[in-house]
PDB file of C-alpha atoms and ligand atoms in Angstrom:
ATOM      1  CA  UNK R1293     -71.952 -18.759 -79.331  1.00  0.00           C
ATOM      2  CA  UNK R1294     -73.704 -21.497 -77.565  1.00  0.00           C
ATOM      3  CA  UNK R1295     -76.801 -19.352 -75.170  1.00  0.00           C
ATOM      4  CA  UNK R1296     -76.560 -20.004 -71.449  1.00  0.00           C
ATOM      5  CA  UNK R1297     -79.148 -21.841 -69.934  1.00  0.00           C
ATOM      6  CA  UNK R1298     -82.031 -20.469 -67.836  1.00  0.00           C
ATOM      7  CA  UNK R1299     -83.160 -22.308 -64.951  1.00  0.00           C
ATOM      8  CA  UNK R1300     -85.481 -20.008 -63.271  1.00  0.00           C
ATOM      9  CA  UNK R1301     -87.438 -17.049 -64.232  1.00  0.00           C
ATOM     10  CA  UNK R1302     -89.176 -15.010 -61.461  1.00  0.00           C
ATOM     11  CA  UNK R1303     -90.948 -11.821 -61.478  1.00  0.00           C
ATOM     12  CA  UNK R1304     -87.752  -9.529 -60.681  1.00  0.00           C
ATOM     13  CA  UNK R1305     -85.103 -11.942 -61.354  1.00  0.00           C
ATOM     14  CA  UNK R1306     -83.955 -14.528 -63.770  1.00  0.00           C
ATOM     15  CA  UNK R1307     -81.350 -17.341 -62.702  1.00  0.00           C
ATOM     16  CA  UNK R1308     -78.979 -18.898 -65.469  1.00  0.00           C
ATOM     17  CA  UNK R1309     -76.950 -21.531 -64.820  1.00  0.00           C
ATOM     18  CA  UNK R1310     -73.269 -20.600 -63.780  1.00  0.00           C
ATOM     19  CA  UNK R1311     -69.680 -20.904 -65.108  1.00  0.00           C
ATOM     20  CA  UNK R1312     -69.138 -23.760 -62.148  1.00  0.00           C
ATOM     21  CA  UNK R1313     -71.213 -26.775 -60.864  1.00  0.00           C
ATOM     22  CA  UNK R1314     -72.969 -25.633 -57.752  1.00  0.00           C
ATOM     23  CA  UNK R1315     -73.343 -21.154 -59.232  1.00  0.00           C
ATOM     24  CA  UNK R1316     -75.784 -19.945 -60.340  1.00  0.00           C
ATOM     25  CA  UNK R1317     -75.869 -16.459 -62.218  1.00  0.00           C
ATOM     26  CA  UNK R1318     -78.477 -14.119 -60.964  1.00  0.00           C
ATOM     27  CA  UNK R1319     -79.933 -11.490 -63.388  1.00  0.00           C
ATOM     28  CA  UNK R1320     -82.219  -8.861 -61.863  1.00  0.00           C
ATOM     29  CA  UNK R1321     -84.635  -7.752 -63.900  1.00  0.00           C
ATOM     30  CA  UNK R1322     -86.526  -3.653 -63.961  1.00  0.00           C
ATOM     31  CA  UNK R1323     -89.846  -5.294 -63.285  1.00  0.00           C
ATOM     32  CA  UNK R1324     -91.465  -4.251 -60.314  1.00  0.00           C
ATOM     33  CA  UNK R1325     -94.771  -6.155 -59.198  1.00  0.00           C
ATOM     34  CA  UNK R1326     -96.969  -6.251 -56.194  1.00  0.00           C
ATOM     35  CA  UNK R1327    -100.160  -7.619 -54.858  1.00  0.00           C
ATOM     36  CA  UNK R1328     -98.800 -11.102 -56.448  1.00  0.00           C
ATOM     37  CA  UNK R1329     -98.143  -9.752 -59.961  1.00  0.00           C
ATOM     38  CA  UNK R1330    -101.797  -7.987 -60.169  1.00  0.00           C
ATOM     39  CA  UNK R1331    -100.034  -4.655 -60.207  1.00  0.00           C
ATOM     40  CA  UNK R1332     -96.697  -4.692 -62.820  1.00  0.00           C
ATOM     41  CA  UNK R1333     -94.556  -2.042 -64.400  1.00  0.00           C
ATOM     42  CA  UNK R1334     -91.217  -1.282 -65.859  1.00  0.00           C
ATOM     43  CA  UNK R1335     -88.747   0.572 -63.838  1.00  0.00           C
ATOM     44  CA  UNK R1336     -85.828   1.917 -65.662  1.00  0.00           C
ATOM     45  CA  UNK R1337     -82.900   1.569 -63.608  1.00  0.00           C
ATOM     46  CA  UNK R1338     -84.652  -0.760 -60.430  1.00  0.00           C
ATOM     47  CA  UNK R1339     -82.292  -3.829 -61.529  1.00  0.00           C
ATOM     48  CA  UNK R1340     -79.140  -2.200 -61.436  1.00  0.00           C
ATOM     49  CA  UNK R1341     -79.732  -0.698 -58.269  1.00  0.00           C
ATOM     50  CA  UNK R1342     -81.168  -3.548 -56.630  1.00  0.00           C
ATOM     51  CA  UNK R1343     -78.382  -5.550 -58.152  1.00  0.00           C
ATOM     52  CA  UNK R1344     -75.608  -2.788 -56.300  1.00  0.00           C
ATOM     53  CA  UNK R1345     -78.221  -2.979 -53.360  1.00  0.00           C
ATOM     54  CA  UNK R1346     -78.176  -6.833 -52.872  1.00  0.00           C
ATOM     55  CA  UNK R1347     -74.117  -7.138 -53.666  1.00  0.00           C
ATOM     56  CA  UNK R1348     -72.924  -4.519 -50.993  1.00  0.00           C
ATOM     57  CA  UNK R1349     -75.684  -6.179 -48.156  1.00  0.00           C
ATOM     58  CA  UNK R1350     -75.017  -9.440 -48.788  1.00  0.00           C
ATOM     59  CA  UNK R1351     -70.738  -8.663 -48.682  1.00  0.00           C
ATOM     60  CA  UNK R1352     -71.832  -7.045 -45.326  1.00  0.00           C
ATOM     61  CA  UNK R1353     -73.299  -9.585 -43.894  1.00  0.00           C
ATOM     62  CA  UNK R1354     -70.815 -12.447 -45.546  1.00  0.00           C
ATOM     63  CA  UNK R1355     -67.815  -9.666 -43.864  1.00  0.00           C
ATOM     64  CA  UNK R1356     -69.562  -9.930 -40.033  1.00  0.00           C
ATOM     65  CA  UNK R1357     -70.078 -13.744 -40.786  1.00  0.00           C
ATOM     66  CA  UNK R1358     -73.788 -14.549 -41.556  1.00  0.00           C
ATOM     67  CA  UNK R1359     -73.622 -16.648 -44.602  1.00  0.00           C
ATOM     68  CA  UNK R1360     -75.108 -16.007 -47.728  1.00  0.00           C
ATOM     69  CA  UNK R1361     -75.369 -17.055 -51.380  1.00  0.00           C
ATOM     70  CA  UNK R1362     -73.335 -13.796 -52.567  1.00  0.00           C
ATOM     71  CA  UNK R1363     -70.314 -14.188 -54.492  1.00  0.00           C
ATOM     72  CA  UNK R1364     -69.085 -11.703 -56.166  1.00  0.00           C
ATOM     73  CA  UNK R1365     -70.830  -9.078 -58.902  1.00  0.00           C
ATOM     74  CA  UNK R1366     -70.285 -10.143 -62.593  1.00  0.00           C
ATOM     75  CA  UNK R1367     -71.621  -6.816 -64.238  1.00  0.00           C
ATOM     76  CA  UNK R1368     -74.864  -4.238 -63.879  1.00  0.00           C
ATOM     77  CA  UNK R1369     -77.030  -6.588 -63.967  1.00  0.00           C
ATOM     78  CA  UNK R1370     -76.004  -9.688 -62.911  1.00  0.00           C
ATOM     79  CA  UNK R1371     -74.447 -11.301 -59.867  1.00  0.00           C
ATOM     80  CA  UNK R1372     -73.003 -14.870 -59.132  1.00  0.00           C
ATOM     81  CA  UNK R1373     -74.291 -16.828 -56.859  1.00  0.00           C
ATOM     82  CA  UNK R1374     -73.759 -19.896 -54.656  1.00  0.00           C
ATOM     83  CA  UNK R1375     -76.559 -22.712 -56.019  1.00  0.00           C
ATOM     84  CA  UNK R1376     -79.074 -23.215 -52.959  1.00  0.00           C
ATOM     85  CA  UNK R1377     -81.869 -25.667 -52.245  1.00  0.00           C
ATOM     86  CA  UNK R1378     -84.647 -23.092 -51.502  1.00  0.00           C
ATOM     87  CA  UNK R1379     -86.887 -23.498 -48.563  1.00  0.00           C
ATOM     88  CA  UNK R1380     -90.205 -22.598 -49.844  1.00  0.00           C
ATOM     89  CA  UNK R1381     -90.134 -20.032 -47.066  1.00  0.00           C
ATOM     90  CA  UNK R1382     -90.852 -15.821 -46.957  1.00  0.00           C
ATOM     91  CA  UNK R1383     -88.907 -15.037 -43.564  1.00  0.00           C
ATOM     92  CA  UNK R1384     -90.342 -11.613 -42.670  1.00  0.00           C
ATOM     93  CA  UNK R1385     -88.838  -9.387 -39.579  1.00  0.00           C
ATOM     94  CA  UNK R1386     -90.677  -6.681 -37.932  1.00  0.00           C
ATOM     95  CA  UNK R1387     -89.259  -3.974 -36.116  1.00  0.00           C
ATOM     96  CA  UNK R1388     -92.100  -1.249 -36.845  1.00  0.00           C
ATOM     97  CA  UNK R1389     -95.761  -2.225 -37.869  1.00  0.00           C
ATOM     98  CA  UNK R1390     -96.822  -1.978 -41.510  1.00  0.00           C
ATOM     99  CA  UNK R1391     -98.383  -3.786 -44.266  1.00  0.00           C
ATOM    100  CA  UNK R1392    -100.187  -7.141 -43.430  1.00  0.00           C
ATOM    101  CA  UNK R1393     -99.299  -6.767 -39.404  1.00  0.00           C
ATOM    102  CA  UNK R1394    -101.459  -3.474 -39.516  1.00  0.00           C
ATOM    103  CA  UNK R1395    -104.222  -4.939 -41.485  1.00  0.00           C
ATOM    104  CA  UNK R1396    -104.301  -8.286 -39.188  1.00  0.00           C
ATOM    105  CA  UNK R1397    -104.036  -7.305 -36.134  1.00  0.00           C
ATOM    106  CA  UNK R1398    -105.371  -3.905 -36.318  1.00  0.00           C
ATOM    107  CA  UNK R1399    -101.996  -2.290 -35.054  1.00  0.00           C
ATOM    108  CA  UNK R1400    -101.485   1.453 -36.615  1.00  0.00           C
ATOM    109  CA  UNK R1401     -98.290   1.624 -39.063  1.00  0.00           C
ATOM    110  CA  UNK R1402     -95.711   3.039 -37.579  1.00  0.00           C
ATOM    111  CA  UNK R1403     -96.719   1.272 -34.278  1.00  0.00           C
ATOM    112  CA  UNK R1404     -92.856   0.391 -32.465  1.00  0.00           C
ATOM    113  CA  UNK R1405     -93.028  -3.057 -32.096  1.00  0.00           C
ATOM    114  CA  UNK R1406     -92.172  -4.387 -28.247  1.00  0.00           C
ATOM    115  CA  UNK R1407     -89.705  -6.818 -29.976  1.00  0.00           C
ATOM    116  CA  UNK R1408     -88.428  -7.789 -33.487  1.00  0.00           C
ATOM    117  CA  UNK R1409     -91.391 -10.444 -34.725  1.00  0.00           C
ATOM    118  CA  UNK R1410     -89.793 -13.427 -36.649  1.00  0.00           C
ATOM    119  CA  UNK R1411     -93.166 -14.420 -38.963  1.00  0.00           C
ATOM    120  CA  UNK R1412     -92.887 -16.912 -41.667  1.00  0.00           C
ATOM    121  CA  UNK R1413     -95.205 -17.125 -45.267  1.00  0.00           C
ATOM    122  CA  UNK R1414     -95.272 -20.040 -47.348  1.00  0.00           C
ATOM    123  CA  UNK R1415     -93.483 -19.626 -50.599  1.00  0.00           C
ATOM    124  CA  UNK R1416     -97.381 -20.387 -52.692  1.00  0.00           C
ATOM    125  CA  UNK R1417     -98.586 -17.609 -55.563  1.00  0.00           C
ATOM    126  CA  UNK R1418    -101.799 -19.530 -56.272  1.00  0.00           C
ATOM    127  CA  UNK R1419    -102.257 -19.109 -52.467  1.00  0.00           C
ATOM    128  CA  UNK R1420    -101.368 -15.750 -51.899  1.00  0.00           C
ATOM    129  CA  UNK R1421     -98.010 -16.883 -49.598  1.00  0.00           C
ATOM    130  CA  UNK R1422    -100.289 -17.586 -46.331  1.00  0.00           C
ATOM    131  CA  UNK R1423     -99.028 -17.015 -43.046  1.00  0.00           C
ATOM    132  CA  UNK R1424     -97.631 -20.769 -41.350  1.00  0.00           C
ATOM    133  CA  UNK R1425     -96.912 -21.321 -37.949  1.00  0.00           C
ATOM    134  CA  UNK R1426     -93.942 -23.540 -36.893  1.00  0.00           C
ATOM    135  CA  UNK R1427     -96.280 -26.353 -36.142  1.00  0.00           C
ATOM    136  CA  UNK R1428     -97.409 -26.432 -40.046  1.00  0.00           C
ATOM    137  CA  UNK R1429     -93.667 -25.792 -41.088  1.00  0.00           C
ATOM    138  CA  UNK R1430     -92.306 -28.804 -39.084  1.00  0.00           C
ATOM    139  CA  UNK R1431     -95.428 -31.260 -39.569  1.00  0.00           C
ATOM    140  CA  UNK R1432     -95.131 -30.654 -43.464  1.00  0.00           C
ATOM    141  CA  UNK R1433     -91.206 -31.158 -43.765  1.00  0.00           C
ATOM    142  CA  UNK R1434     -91.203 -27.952 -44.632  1.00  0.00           C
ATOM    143  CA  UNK R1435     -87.822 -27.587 -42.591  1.00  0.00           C
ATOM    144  CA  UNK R1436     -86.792 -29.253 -39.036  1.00  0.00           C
ATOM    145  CA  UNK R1437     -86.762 -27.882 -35.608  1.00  0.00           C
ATOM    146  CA  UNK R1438     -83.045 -26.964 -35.908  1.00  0.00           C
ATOM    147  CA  UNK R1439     -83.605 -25.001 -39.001  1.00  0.00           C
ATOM    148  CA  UNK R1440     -86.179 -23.281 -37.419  1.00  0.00           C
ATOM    149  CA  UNK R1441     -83.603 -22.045 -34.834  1.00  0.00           C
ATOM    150  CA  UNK R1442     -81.455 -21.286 -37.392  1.00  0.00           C
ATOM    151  CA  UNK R1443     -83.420 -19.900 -39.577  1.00  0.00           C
ATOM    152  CA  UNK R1444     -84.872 -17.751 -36.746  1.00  0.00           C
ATOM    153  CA  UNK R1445     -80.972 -16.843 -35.633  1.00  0.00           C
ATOM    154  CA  UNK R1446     -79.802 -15.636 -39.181  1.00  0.00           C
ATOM    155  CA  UNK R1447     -83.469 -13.257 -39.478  1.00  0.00           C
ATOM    156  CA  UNK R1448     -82.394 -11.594 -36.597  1.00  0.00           C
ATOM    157  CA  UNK R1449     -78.856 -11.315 -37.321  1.00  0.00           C
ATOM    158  CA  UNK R1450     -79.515  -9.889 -40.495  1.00  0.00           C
ATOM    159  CA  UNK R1451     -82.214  -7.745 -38.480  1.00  0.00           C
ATOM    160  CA  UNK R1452     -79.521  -6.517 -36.331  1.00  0.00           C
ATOM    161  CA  UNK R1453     -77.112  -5.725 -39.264  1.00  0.00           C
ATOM    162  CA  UNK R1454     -79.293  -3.977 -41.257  1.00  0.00           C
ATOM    163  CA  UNK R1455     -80.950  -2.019 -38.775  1.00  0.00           C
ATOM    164  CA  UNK R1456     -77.570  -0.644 -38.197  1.00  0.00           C
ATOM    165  CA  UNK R1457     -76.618   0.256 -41.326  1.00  0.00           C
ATOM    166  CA  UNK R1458     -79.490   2.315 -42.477  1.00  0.00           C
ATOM    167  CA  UNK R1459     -79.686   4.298 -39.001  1.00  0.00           C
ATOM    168  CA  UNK R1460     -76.372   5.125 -39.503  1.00  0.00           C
ATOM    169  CA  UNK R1461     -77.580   7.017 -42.467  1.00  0.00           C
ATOM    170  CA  UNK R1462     -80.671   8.026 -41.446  1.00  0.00           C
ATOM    171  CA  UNK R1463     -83.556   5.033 -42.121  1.00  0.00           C
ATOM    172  CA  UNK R1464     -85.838   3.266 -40.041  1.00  0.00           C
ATOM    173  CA  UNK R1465     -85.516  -0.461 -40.886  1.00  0.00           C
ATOM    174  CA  UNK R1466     -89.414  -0.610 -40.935  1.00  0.00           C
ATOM    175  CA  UNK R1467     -89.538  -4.343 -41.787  1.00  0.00           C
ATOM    176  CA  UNK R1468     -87.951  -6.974 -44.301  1.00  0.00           C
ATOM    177  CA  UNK R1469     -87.654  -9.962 -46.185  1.00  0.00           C
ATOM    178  CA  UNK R1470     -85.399 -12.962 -46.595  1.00  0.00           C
ATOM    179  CA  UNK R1471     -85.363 -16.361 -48.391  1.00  0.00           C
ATOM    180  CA  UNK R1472     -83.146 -18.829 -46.625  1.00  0.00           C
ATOM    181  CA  UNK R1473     -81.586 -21.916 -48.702  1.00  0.00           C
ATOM    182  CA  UNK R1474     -79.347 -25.701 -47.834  1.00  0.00           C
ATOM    183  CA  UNK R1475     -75.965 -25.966 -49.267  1.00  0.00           C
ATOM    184  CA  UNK R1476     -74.583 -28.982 -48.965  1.00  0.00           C
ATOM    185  CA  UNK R1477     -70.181 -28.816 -47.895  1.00  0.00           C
ATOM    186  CA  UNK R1478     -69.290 -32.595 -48.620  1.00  0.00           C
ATOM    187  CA  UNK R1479     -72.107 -34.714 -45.755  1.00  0.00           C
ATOM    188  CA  UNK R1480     -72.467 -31.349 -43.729  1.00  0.00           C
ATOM    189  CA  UNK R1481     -75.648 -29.329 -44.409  1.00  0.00           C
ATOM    190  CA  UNK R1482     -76.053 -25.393 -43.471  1.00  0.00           C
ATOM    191  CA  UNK R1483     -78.504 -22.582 -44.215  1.00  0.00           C
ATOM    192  CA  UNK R1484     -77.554 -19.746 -45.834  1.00  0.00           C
ATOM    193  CA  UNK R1485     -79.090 -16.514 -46.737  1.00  0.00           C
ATOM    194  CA  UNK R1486     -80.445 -16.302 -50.287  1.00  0.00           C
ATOM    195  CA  UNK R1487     -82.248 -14.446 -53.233  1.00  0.00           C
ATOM    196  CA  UNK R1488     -81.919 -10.605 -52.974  1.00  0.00           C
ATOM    197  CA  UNK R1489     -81.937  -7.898 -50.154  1.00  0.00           C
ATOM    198  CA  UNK R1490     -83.129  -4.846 -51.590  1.00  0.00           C
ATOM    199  CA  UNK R1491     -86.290  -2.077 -51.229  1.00  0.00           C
ATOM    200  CA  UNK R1492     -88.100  -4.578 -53.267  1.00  0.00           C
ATOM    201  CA  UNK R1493     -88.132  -6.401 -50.405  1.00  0.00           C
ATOM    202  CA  UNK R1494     -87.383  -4.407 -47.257  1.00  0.00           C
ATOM    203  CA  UNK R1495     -89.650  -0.889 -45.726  1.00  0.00           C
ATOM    204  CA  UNK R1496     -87.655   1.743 -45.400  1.00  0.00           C
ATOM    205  CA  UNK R1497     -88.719   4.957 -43.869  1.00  0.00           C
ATOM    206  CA  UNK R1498     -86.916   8.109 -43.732  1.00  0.00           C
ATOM    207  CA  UNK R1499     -86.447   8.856 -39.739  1.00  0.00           C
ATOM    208  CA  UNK R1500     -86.463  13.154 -39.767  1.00  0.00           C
ATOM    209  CA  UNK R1501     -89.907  13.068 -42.313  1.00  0.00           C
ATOM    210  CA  UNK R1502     -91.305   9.733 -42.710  1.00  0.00           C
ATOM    211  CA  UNK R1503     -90.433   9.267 -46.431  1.00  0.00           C
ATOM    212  CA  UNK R1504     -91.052   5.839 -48.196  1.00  0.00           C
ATOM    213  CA  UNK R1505     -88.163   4.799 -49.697  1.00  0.00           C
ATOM    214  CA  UNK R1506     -89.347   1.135 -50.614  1.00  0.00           C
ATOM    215  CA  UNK R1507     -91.755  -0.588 -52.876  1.00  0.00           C
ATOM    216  CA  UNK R1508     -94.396   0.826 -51.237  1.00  0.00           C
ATOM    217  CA  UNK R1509     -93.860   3.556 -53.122  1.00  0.00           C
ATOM    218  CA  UNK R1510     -95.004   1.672 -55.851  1.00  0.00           C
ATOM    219  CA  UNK R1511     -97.234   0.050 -54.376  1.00  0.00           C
ATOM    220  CA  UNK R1512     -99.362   3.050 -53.487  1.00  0.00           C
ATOM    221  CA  UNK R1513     -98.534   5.391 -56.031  1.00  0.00           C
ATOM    222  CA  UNK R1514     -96.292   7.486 -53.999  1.00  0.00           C
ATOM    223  CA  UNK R1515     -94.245   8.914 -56.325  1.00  0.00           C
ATOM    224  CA  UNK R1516     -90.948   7.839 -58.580  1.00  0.00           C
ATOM    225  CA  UNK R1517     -89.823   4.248 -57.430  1.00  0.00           C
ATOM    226  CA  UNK R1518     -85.756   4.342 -59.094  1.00  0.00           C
ATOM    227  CA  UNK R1519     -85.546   7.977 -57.309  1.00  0.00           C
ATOM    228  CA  UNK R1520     -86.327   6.396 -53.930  1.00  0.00           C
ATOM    229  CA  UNK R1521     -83.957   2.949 -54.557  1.00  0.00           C
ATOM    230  CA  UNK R1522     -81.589   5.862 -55.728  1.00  0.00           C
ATOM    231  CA  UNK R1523     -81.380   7.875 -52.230  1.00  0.00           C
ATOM    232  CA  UNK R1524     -81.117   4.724 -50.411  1.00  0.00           C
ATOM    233  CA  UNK R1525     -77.923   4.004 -52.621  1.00  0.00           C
ATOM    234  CA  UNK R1526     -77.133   7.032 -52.606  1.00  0.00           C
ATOM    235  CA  UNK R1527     -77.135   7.340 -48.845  1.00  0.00           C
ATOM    236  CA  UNK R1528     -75.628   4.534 -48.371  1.00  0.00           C
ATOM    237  CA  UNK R1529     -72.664   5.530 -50.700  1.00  0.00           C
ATOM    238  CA  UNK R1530     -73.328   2.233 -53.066  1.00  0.00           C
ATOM    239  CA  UNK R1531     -73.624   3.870 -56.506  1.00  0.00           C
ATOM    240  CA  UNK R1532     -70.464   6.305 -56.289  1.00  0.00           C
ATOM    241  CA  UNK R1533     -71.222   9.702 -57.836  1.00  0.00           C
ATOM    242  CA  UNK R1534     -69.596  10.219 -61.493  1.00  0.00           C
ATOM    243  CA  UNK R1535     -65.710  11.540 -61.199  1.00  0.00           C
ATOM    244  CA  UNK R1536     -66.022  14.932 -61.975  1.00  0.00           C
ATOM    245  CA  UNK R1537     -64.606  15.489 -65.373  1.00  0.00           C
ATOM    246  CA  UNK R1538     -60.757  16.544 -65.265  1.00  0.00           C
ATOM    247  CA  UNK R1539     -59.893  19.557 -66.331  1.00  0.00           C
ATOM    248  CA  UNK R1540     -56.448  20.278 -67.470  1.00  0.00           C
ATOM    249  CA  UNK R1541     -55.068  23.440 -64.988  1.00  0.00           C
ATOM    250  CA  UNK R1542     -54.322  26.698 -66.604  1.00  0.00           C
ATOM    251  CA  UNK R1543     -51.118  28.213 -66.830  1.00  0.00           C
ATOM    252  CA  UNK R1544     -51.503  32.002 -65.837  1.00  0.00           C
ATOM    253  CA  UNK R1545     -49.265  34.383 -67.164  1.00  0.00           C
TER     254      UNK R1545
HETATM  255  N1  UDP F 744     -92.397  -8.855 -48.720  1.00  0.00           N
HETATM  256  C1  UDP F 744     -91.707  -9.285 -49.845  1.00  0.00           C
HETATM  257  N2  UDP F 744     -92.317 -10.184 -50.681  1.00  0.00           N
HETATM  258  C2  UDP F 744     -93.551 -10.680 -50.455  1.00  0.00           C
HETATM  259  C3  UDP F 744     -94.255 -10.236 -49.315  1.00  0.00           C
HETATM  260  C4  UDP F 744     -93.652  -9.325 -48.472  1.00  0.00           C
HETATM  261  O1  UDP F 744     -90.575  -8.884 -50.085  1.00  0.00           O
HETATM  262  O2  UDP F 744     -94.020 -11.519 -51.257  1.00  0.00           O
HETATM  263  C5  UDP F 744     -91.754  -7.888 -47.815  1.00  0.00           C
HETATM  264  C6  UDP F 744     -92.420  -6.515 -47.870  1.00  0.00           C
HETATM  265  O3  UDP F 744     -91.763  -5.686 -48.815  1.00  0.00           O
HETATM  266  C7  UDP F 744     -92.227  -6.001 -46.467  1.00  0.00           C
HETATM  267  C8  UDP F 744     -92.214  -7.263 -45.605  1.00  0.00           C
HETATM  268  O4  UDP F 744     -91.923  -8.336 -46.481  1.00  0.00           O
HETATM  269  O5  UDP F 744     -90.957  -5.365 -46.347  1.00  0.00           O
HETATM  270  C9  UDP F 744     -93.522  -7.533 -44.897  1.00  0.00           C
HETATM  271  O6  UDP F 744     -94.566  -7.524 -45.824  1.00  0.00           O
HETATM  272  P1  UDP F 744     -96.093  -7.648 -45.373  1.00  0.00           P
HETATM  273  O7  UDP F 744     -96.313  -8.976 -44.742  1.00  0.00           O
HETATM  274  O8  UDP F 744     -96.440  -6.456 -44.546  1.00  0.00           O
HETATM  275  O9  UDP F 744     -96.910  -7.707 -46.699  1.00  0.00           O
HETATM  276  P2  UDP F 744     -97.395  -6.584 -47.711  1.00  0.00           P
HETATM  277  O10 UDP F 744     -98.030  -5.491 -46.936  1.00  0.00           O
HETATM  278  O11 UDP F 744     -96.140  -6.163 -48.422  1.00  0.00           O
HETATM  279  O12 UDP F 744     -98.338  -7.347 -48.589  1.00  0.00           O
END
């Protein structure tokens, strides 16, 4: 059997090329990283939850109509996908501060932010993804001034979306995320939402204790990071709980 092609490898994910012109299929891997691949393991279990993860956000969003590259789940591993021209973008919301808003600006985590902050990293390992403004993004091509309000619009619908889902089971959508790509229908050209939504990529606190339930947990050593992708899913009621075994009934006498 002829081997399917690989057109991408990442650090969580691996992209082969699709059944169809225009798919992609999406493999997500049980490699975690951080601090730009200084700090890797293997966690058993982290790519078929973040595949389950990704499929039943993305179907949500696709359901309340903000596009995205999501097409349907292929297996445990592996989801297809809708080919997209990547901007070289990290679109990052903020709801709560954390992470590199703390350290910047000197804000303590867990600060409520007055607003959700729209920020946006260029897509760069050997640079470390540095902060842009929309001045840089726009004078480098990087995408135009109606992207940017687009791009801007789907962040904060997703924002909204997600927000709402994981306060309805008790989670503070800290802060997240998001790669944005082009697709091309015949001469018209729209953005869609791409790559993965997951707790590789979101913070998720707990809102009764606090409790990490992210890749910070790797990060900083907090603990097990497939039990904490596990409660999210688990909360969320995306990784159903095994049938219980059926048990023939018992005649009594
Ligand atoms: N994030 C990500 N990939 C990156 C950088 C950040 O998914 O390459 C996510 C991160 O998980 C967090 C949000 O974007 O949910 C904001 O990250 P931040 O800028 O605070 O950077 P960090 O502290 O993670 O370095």
């Amino acid at each position: 059997m002829a081997r399917r092609k690989k057109v991408y490898e990442g650090k969580a994910k691996i992209l082969y090329e699709g059944p169809e012109p225009g798919t992609l299929v999406q493999y997500f891997k049980d490699d975690a990283t951080a601090f730009n691949a200084e700090k890797r393991a293997t966690v058993e279990g982290k790519g078929v939850l973040n595949n389950r993860l990704s499929e039943f956000f993305m179907t949500g969003l696709n359901s309340v109509g903000v596009p995205t590259h999501f097409i349907r789940r292929l297996n445990m591993r592996e989801q297809l996908i809708r080919a997209v021209e990547i901007i070289p973008l990290e679109v990052v919301v903020r709801n709560v501060a954390a992470g590199s808003i703390s350290k910047r600006l000197g804000i303590d985590e867990g600060t409520p932010l007055p607003r959700p902050i729209v920020e946006f990293y260029f897509k760069n390992d050997e640079l470390g993804d540095p902060m842009v403004s929309e001045e840089h993004i726009i004078a480098f091509g990087w995408a135009s001034q109606q992207d940017m309000d687009d791009m801007i619009s789907l962040a904060l619908r997703v924002n909204d979306f997600l927000s709402g889902l994981m306060l309805g089971v008790g989670i503070k959508l800290v802060d997240f995320k998001i790669e944005i790509g082009r697709v091309w229908d015949n001469d018209y050209m729209r953005l869609i939402i791409a790559d993965e939504i997951s707790p590789d990529s979101c913070r998720l606190w707990d809102i009764e204790t606090g409790q990490k339930l992210d890749k910070d947990v790797f990060r900083r050593d907090l603990g097990n990071l497939a039990d904490a992708y596990t409660e999210v899913a688990r909360r969320l009621g995306v990784m159903p709980q095994r049938e219980p075994p059926v048990t023939k009934p018992t005649l009594i006498n």
